[in-house]
Amino acid sequence: MARSALLNVMVQAALKAGKSLARDFGEVQNLQVSVKGPSDFVSQADIKAEKLVRDELLKSRPTYGFLGEESEEIKGTDGAHRWIVDPLDGTTNFLHGIPQFAVSIALERNGEIVAGVIFNPATDELYTAEKGGGAFLNDRRIRVAARKVLSDCVIGCGIPHLGRAAHGKFLVELRHVMGEVAGVRRMGAAALDLAYVAAGRLDGFWEAELNPWDIAAGLLLIREAGGFVSDMHDGQDMFHTGTVVAGNEYIRKALIEVIARPIPKA
């Protein structure tokens, strides 16, 4: 596949941060870990990875804005462009030695995501997409799964953990989805979950209480892989609602209908 100069910059930043994370992952027991919230850990590896990504991106495009999970937002003088970065999506997995984590980098232009990169250094899987150019896994074109009925599908989700609200609401959603699908998976890294939808590994995905850096790159990957994404209200306000539902045309619609079912009366 041919990559633009901007996508090459993003790939190099992701690979550089990924190399650092891979080294730290090999010594996960020795990491200095601080607590940023209930069950929401931040490690020195996380902070170091974001600095590597930020320095690499801003060295190439110093006027662009930068929104990352671990640092203050940089507005930039460009006005039209902003990097949206999660340097370590799946931090809890990482700290427990589970090889399901990723560097996620997206480029936003005038409020629209136009390029995205998701890299899992533990598996050496690199997902890339540019608007209008398709989605790729290690330079191989990927497409969303073609299944059209939920009973044939494996669906990914995010589970609200300690310190998060709406546990009861999620349990109702899960109850409804479980009764309709072939399987439900919770893997702990939203960026990779979305990448898995783009690659056809998961037929669909839903989660709430997400941040822009969790989903920005994954949204573009799914669209460029022929899929559809929305918030839980069937709108396109994912960054503000913090919710996402994804799949092909049929599965996304079906998921929205299932998770919107009312709570059954006792």
Coordinates of C-alpha atoms in Angstrom, one line a residue:
M1 CA 0.0 0.0 0.0
A2 CA 1.1 3.6 -0.7
R3 CA 1.1 5.8 2.4
S4 CA 1.0 9.6 2.5
A5 CA 3.8 11.5 4.1
L6 CA 1.5 12.3 7.1
L7 CA 0.6 8.6 7.6
N8 CA 4.2 7.7 7.4
V9 CA 4.9 10.1 10.3
M10 CA 2.1 8.6 12.3
V11 CA 3.3 5.1 11.7
Q12 CA 6.9 6.0 12.7
A13 CA 5.6 7.6 15.9
A14 CA 3.5 4.5 16.7
L15 CA 6.4 2.1 16.1
K16 CA 8.8 4.2 18.2
A17 CA 6.4 4.3 21.1
G18 CA 5.6 0.7 20.6
K19 CA 9.2 -0.3 20.8
S20 CA 9.5 1.5 24.1
L21 CA 6.3 -0.2 25.4
A22 CA 7.6 -3.6 24.4
R23 CA 10.7 -3.1 26.4
D24 CA 8.7 -2.1 29.5
F25 CA 6.2 -4.9 29.0
G26 CA 9.0 -7.3 29.3
E27 CA 9.8 -5.9 32.7
V28 CA 6.2 -5.2 33.7
Q29 CA 6.8 -6.2 37.3
N30 CA 9.5 -3.5 37.8
L31 CA 7.4 -0.6 36.5
Q32 CA 6.8 2.4 38.8
V33 CA 3.1 2.6 39.0
S34 CA 1.0 5.4 40.3
V35 CA -2.8 5.5 40.8
K36 CA -4.8 8.0 38.8
G37 CA -8.2 6.8 39.8
P38 CA -10.1 3.7 40.9
S39 CA -8.9 0.8 38.7
D40 CA -7.4 3.4 36.3
F41 CA -3.7 3.1 36.4
V42 CA -1.0 5.2 34.8
S43 CA 2.6 4.0 34.5
Q44 CA 5.9 5.6 33.7
A45 CA 5.7 3.5 30.5
D46 CA 2.4 5.3 29.5
I47 CA 3.8 8.8 30.1
K48 CA 7.1 8.0 28.3
A49 CA 5.2 6.6 25.3
E50 CA 3.1 9.7 25.0
K51 CA 6.2 11.9 25.0
L52 CA 7.7 9.8 22.3
V53 CA 4.6 10.1 20.1
R54 CA 4.1 13.8 20.8
D55 CA 7.7 14.7 20.1
E56 CA 7.8 12.7 16.9
L57 CA 4.5 14.2 15.6
L58 CA 5.2 17.8 16.5
K59 CA 8.7 17.6 15.1
S60 CA 7.2 16.9 11.7
R61 CA 4.1 19.2 12.1
P62 CA 4.9 21.7 14.8
T63 CA 1.8 23.9 14.1
Y64 CA -0.7 21.1 14.7
G65 CA -2.7 20.7 17.9
F66 CA -2.3 17.7 20.2
L67 CA -4.8 16.0 22.4
G68 CA -3.4 13.1 24.4
E69 CA -4.6 11.1 27.5
E70 CA -1.6 11.9 29.7
S71 CA -0.8 15.6 29.1
E72 CA -2.4 19.0 28.7
E73 CA -3.9 19.7 25.3
I74 CA -1.8 21.7 22.9
K75 CA -4.0 24.0 20.8
G76 CA -1.5 24.6 18.0
T77 CA -1.3 27.5 15.6
D78 CA -2.6 25.7 12.6
G79 CA -6.3 25.7 13.7
A80 CA -7.4 23.0 11.3
H81 CA -5.3 20.0 12.4
R82 CA -5.1 18.1 15.6
W83 CA -3.4 14.9 16.6
I84 CA -5.5 12.7 19.0
V85 CA -3.4 10.1 20.8
D86 CA -3.7 7.3 23.3
P87 CA -0.1 6.2 24.0
L88 CA -1.2 3.1 25.8
D89 CA -4.7 1.9 25.3
G90 CA -5.3 -1.1 27.6
T91 CA -3.1 0.1 30.5
T92 CA -4.6 -2.4 32.9
N93 CA -3.9 -5.3 30.5
F94 CA -0.4 -4.0 30.1
L95 CA 0.3 -3.8 33.9
H96 CA -1.1 -7.3 34.4
G97 CA 1.1 -8.8 31.6
I98 CA -1.8 -9.3 29.2
P99 CA -0.6 -8.7 25.6
Q100 CA -3.7 -6.8 24.5
F101 CA -2.7 -3.1 24.4
A102 CA -2.0 -0.6 21.7
V103 CA -0.7 2.8 20.6
S104 CA -3.5 4.8 18.9
I105 CA -2.9 7.9 16.8
A106 CA -5.5 9.8 14.8
L107 CA -5.3 13.0 12.7
E108 CA -8.3 15.3 12.8
R109 CA -8.7 17.9 10.1
N110 CA -11.4 20.5 10.5
G111 CA -13.3 18.3 13.0
E112 CA -13.1 15.1 10.8
I113 CA -10.8 12.1 11.3
V114 CA -8.7 11.7 8.1
A115 CA -6.0 9.3 9.2
G116 CA -5.5 6.7 11.9
V117 CA -2.9 4.2 13.2
I118 CA -3.3 1.5 15.9
F119 CA -0.3 -0.6 16.8
N120 CA -0.1 -3.5 19.2
P121 CA 3.7 -4.1 19.8
A122 CA 3.0 -7.4 21.6
T123 CA 1.6 -9.0 18.4
D124 CA 3.4 -6.7 15.9
E125 CA 0.0 -5.8 14.3
L126 CA -0.2 -2.4 12.7
Y127 CA -3.6 -1.1 11.6
T128 CA -3.6 1.9 9.3
A129 CA -6.3 3.9 7.4
E130 CA -6.6 7.2 5.5
K131 CA -9.8 8.7 4.4
G132 CA -10.8 7.3 1.0
G133 CA -7.8 5.0 0.9
G134 CA -9.1 1.9 2.7
A135 CA -8.0 0.1 5.9
F136 CA -5.1 -2.2 6.3
L137 CA -3.5 -4.6 8.8
N138 CA 0.2 -5.0 8.2
D139 CA -0.3 -3.7 4.6
R140 CA -3.1 -6.2 3.9
R141 CA -6.5 -4.8 3.0
I142 CA -9.1 -5.5 5.7
R143 CA -12.9 -5.5 5.6
V144 CA -15.6 -5.7 8.2
A145 CA -17.4 -9.0 8.6
A146 CA -20.4 -9.6 6.3
R147 CA -22.8 -11.4 8.7
K148 CA -26.3 -10.0 8.8
V149 CA -28.0 -11.5 11.8
L150 CA -26.9 -11.2 15.4
S151 CA -27.4 -14.9 16.1
D152 CA -24.3 -15.6 14.0
C153 CA -22.2 -12.9 15.5
V154 CA -19.5 -12.4 18.1
I155 CA -19.8 -9.0 19.7
G156 CA -17.2 -7.0 21.6
C157 CA -18.0 -4.7 24.5
G158 CA -16.5 -2.6 27.3
I159 CA -17.5 -3.3 30.9
P160 CA -17.7 -0.4 33.4
H161 CA -15.3 -1.3 36.2
L162 CA -14.7 0.1 39.7
G163 CA -15.1 3.8 39.8
R164 CA -17.3 4.0 36.7
A165 CA -21.1 4.6 36.8
A166 CA -24.0 2.8 35.1
H167 CA -23.1 -0.7 36.1
G168 CA -26.8 -1.6 36.3
K169 CA -27.5 -0.1 32.9
F170 CA -24.7 -2.1 31.3
L171 CA -25.9 -5.3 32.9
V172 CA -29.3 -4.8 31.3
E173 CA -27.7 -4.2 27.9
L174 CA -25.5 -7.2 28.3
R175 CA -28.5 -9.4 29.3
H176 CA -30.3 -8.3 26.1
V177 CA -27.2 -8.8 23.8
M178 CA -26.3 -12.2 25.3
G179 CA -29.8 -13.5 24.4
E180 CA -29.3 -12.6 20.7
V181 CA -25.7 -13.4 19.8
A182 CA -23.3 -16.3 19.4
G183 CA -20.8 -14.8 21.8
V184 CA -19.7 -11.7 23.7
R185 CA -16.1 -10.7 24.3
R186 CA -14.5 -8.1 26.6
M187 CA -10.8 -7.6 25.9
G188 CA -9.9 -4.4 27.6
A189 CA -8.6 -2.1 24.9
A190 CA -11.3 -0.1 23.0
A191 CA -8.9 0.9 20.2
L192 CA -8.1 -2.7 19.4
D193 CA -11.7 -3.7 19.7
L194 CA -12.6 -1.2 17.0
A195 CA -9.6 -2.4 14.9
Y196 CA -10.9 -6.0 15.3
V197 CA -14.3 -4.9 14.0
A198 CA -12.5 -3.3 11.0
A199 CA -10.6 -6.6 10.4
G200 CA -13.8 -8.8 10.7
R201 CA -12.6 -10.5 13.9
L202 CA -15.5 -9.0 15.8
D203 CA -18.8 -8.6 14.1
G204 CA -19.8 -5.6 16.2
F205 CA -18.9 -3.6 19.3
W206 CA -20.5 -1.2 21.9
E207 CA -19.2 0.7 24.8
A208 CA -20.0 3.8 26.9
E209 CA -17.8 6.3 28.9
L210 CA -15.1 6.5 26.2
N211 CA -12.8 9.4 25.4
P212 CA -11.8 10.8 22.0
W213 CA -8.4 9.2 22.2
D214 CA -9.9 5.8 22.9
I215 CA -11.9 5.7 19.6
A216 CA -10.6 8.3 17.1
A217 CA -8.4 6.1 15.0
G218 CA -10.7 3.1 15.3
L219 CA -13.7 5.1 13.9
L220 CA -11.8 5.8 10.7
L221 CA -10.5 2.2 10.4
I222 CA -14.0 0.8 10.6
R223 CA -15.4 3.3 8.0
E224 CA -12.6 2.6 5.6
A225 CA -13.1 -1.1 6.1
G226 CA -16.7 -0.7 4.9
G227 CA -18.3 -0.5 8.3
F228 CA -20.5 1.9 10.2
V229 CA -20.1 3.7 13.5
S230 CA -22.4 5.8 15.6
D231 CA -23.2 6.7 19.2
M232 CA -25.8 4.8 21.1
H233 CA -28.5 7.3 19.9
D234 CA -27.7 6.5 16.2
G235 CA -26.0 9.9 15.9
Q236 CA -22.4 10.9 15.1
D237 CA -21.6 12.7 18.3
M238 CA -19.3 9.9 19.7
F239 CA -16.7 12.3 21.1
H240 CA -19.3 14.1 23.3
T241 CA -21.6 11.3 24.2
G242 CA -18.6 9.0 24.9
T243 CA -20.6 6.1 23.4
V244 CA -20.0 4.0 20.3
V245 CA -21.7 1.2 18.4
A246 CA -20.0 -0.3 15.5
G247 CA -20.4 -3.1 12.9
N248 CA -21.5 -3.5 9.3
E249 CA -24.7 -1.8 8.2
Y250 CA -27.0 -4.5 9.5
I251 CA -25.2 -5.4 12.8
R252 CA -24.8 -1.8 14.0
K253 CA -28.5 -1.1 13.5
A254 CA -29.5 -4.4 15.2
L255 CA -27.1 -3.7 18.2
I256 CA -28.6 -0.3 18.7
E257 CA -32.1 -1.8 18.8
V258 CA -31.1 -4.5 21.3
I259 CA -29.2 -2.3 23.7
A260 CA -32.0 0.3 23.7
R261 CA -34.6 -2.1 24.9
P262 CA -36.2 -0.9 28.2
I263 CA -35.2 -2.4 31.5
P264 CA -37.7 -5.3 32.2
K265 CA -40.1 -4.7 35.1
A266 CA -39.7 -7.0 38.1

